[in-house]
Short mmCIF file of C-alpha atoms in Angstrom, two decimals:
data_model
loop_
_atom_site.label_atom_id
_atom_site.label_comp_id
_atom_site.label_asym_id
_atom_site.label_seq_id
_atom_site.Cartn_x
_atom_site.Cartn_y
_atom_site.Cartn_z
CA UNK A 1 -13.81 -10.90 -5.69
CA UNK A 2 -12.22 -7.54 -6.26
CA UNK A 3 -9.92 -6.20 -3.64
CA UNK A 4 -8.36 -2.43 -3.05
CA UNK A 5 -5.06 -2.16 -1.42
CA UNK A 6 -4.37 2.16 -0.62
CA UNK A 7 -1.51 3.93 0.67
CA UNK A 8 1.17 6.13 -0.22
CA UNK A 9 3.39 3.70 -0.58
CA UNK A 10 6.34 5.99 -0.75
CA UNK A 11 7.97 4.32 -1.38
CA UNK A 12 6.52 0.39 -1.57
CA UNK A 13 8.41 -2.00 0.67
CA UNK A 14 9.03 -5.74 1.08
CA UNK A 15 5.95 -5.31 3.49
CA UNK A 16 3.41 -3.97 1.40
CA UNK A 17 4.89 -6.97 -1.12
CA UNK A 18 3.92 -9.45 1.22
CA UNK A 19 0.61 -8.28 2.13
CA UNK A 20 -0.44 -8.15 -1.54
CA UNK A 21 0.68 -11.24 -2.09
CA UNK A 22 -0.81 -12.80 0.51
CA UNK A 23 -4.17 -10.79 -0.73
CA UNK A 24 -3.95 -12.56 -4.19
CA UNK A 25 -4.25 -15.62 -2.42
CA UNK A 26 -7.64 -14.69 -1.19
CA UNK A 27 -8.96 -12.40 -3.93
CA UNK A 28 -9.60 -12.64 -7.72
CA UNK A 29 -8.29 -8.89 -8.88
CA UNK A 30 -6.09 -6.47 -6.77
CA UNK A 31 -6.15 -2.23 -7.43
CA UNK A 32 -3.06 -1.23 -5.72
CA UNK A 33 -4.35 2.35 -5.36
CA UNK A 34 -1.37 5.04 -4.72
CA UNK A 35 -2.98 7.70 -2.26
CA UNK A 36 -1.92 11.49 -2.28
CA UNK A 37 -1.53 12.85 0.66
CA UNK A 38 -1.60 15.94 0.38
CA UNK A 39 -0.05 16.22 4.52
CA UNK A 40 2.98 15.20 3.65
CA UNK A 41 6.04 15.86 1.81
CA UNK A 42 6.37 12.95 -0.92
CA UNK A 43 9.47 11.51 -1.20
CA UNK A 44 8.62 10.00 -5.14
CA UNK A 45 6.62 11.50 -7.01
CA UNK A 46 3.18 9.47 -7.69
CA UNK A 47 4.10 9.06 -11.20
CA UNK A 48 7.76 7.36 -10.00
CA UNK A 49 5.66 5.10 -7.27
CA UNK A 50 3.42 3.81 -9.88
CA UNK A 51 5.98 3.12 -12.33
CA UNK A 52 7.79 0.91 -9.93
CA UNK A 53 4.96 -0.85 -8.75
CA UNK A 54 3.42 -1.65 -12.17
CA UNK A 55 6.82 -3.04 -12.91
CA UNK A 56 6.53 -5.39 -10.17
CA UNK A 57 3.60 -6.68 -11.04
CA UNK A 58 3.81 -6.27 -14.79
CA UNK A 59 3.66 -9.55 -15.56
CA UNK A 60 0.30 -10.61 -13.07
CA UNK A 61 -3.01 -9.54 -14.74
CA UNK A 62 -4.81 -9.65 -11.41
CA UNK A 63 -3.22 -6.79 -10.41
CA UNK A 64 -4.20 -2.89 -11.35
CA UNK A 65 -1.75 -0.12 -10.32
CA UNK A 66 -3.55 3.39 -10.25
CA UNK A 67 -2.89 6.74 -9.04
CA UNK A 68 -5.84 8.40 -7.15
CA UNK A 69 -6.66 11.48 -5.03
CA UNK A 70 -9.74 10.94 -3.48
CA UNK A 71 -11.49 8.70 -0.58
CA UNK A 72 -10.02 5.15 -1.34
CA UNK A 73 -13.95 3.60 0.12
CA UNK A 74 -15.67 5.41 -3.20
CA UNK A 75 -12.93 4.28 -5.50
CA UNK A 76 -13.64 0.60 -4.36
CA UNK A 77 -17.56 1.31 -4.42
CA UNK A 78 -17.08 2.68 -8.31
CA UNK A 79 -14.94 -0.20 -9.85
CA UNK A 80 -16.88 -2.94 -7.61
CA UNK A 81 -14.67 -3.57 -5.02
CA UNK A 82 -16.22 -5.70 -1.56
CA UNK A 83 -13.01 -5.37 0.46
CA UNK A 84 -10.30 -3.04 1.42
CA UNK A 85 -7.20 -4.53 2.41
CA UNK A 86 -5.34 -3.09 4.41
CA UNK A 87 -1.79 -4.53 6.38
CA UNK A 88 -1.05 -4.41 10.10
CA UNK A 89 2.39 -4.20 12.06
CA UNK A 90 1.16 -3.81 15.37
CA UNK A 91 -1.81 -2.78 17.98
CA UNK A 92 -1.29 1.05 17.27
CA UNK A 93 -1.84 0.69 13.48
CA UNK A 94 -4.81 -1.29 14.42
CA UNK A 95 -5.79 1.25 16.52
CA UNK A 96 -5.75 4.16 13.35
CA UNK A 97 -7.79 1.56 11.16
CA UNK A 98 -10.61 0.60 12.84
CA UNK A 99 -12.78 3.53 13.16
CA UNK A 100 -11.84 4.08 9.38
CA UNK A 101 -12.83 0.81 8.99
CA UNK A 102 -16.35 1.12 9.92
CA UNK A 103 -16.94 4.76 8.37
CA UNK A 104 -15.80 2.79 5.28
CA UNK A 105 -18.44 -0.19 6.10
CA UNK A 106 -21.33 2.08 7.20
CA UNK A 107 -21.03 5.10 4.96
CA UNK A 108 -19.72 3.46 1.46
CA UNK A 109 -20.90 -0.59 2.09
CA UNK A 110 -17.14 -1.63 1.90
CA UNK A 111 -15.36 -4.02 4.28
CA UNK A 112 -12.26 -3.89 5.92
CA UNK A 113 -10.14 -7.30 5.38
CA UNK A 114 -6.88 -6.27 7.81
CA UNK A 115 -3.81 -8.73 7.21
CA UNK A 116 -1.20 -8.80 10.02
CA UNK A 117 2.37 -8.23 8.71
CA UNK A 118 4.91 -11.12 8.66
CA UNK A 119 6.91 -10.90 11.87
CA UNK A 120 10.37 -11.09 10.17
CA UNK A 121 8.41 -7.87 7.97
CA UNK A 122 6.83 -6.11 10.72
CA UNK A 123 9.98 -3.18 11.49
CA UNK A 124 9.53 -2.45 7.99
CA UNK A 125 7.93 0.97 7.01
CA UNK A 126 8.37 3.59 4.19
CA UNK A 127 9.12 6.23 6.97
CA UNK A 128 12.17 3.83 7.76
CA UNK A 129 13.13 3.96 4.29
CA UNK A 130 12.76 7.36 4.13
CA UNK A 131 14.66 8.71 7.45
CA UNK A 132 17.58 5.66 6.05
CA UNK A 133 18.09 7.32 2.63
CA UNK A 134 17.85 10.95 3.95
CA UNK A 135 20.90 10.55 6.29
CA UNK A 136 22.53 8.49 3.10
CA UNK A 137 22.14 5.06 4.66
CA UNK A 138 21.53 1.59 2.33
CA UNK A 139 17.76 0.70 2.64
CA UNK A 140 17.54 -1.62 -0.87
CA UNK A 141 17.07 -4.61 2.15
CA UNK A 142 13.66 -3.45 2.65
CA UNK A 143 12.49 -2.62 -0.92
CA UNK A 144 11.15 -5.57 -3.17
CA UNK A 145 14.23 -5.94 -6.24
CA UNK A 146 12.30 -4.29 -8.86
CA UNK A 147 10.77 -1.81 -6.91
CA UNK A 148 14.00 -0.40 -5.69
CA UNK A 149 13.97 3.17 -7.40
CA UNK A 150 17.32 4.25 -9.08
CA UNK A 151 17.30 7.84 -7.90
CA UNK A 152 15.39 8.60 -4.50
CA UNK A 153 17.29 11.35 -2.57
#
């Protein structure tokens, strides 16, 4: 089974790590899909976010790395995709989700597979790692090793 894990992922964390993993276990192919978001101010470009990813997984076949601008539901439906996954931290994210979930279900025949962060994981968010390295505090703790970009802010 194909699987499509989206977000910004700017920039990816130990979290998002463990919630692909964790997918892999359960699916036969991964897109990690890099969303634009065209609301916010990025803090890599896309091009520096999919550079580091792909070299974190360079060496898994199963997983696909892509850049992509549009609704995340019709990129699963157009490379054959059943499932979205998409990771958890607490009620409130849960809360965003679900009603995305279902317009994805209903309107584009994808499902929603939601994985609950690890506990020990669950603090950890790009925003964190963001408001850390724009005051000049160390955030490599929450960045997987490879992923940890050279020259962010």
């Amino acid at each position: 089974m194909i699987g499509v894990y989206g977000g910004s992922f700017d920039p990816f964390t130990k979290g998002h790590a463990d919630i692909v993993r964790r997918a892999l276990t359960l699916l036969d192919e991964l897109h990690i899909v890099i969303g634009v978001n065209i609301q916010k101010r990025p803090f890599m470009t896309p091009e520096q976010r999919l550079e580091s990813i792909r070299t974190l997984y360079r060496s898994d076949p199963r997983v696909h790395v892509t850049v992509h601008d549009g609704i995340l539901a019709r990129y699963a439906q157009e490379i054959g995709a059943k499932v979205l996954i998409r990771g958890l931290r607490n009620a409130s994210d849960f809360e965003v989700e679900r009603p995305i979930s279902e317009v994805n279900r209903l309107k584009f025949g994808v499902e929603t597979l939601f994985l609950m962060a690890d506990p020990e994981l669950s603090l950890v968010s790009s925003s964190l790692v963001r408001e850390l390295a724009t005051f000049g505090e160390s955030y490599d703790e929450y960045l997987p090793d490879e992923a940890a970009p050279n020259d962010i802010v």
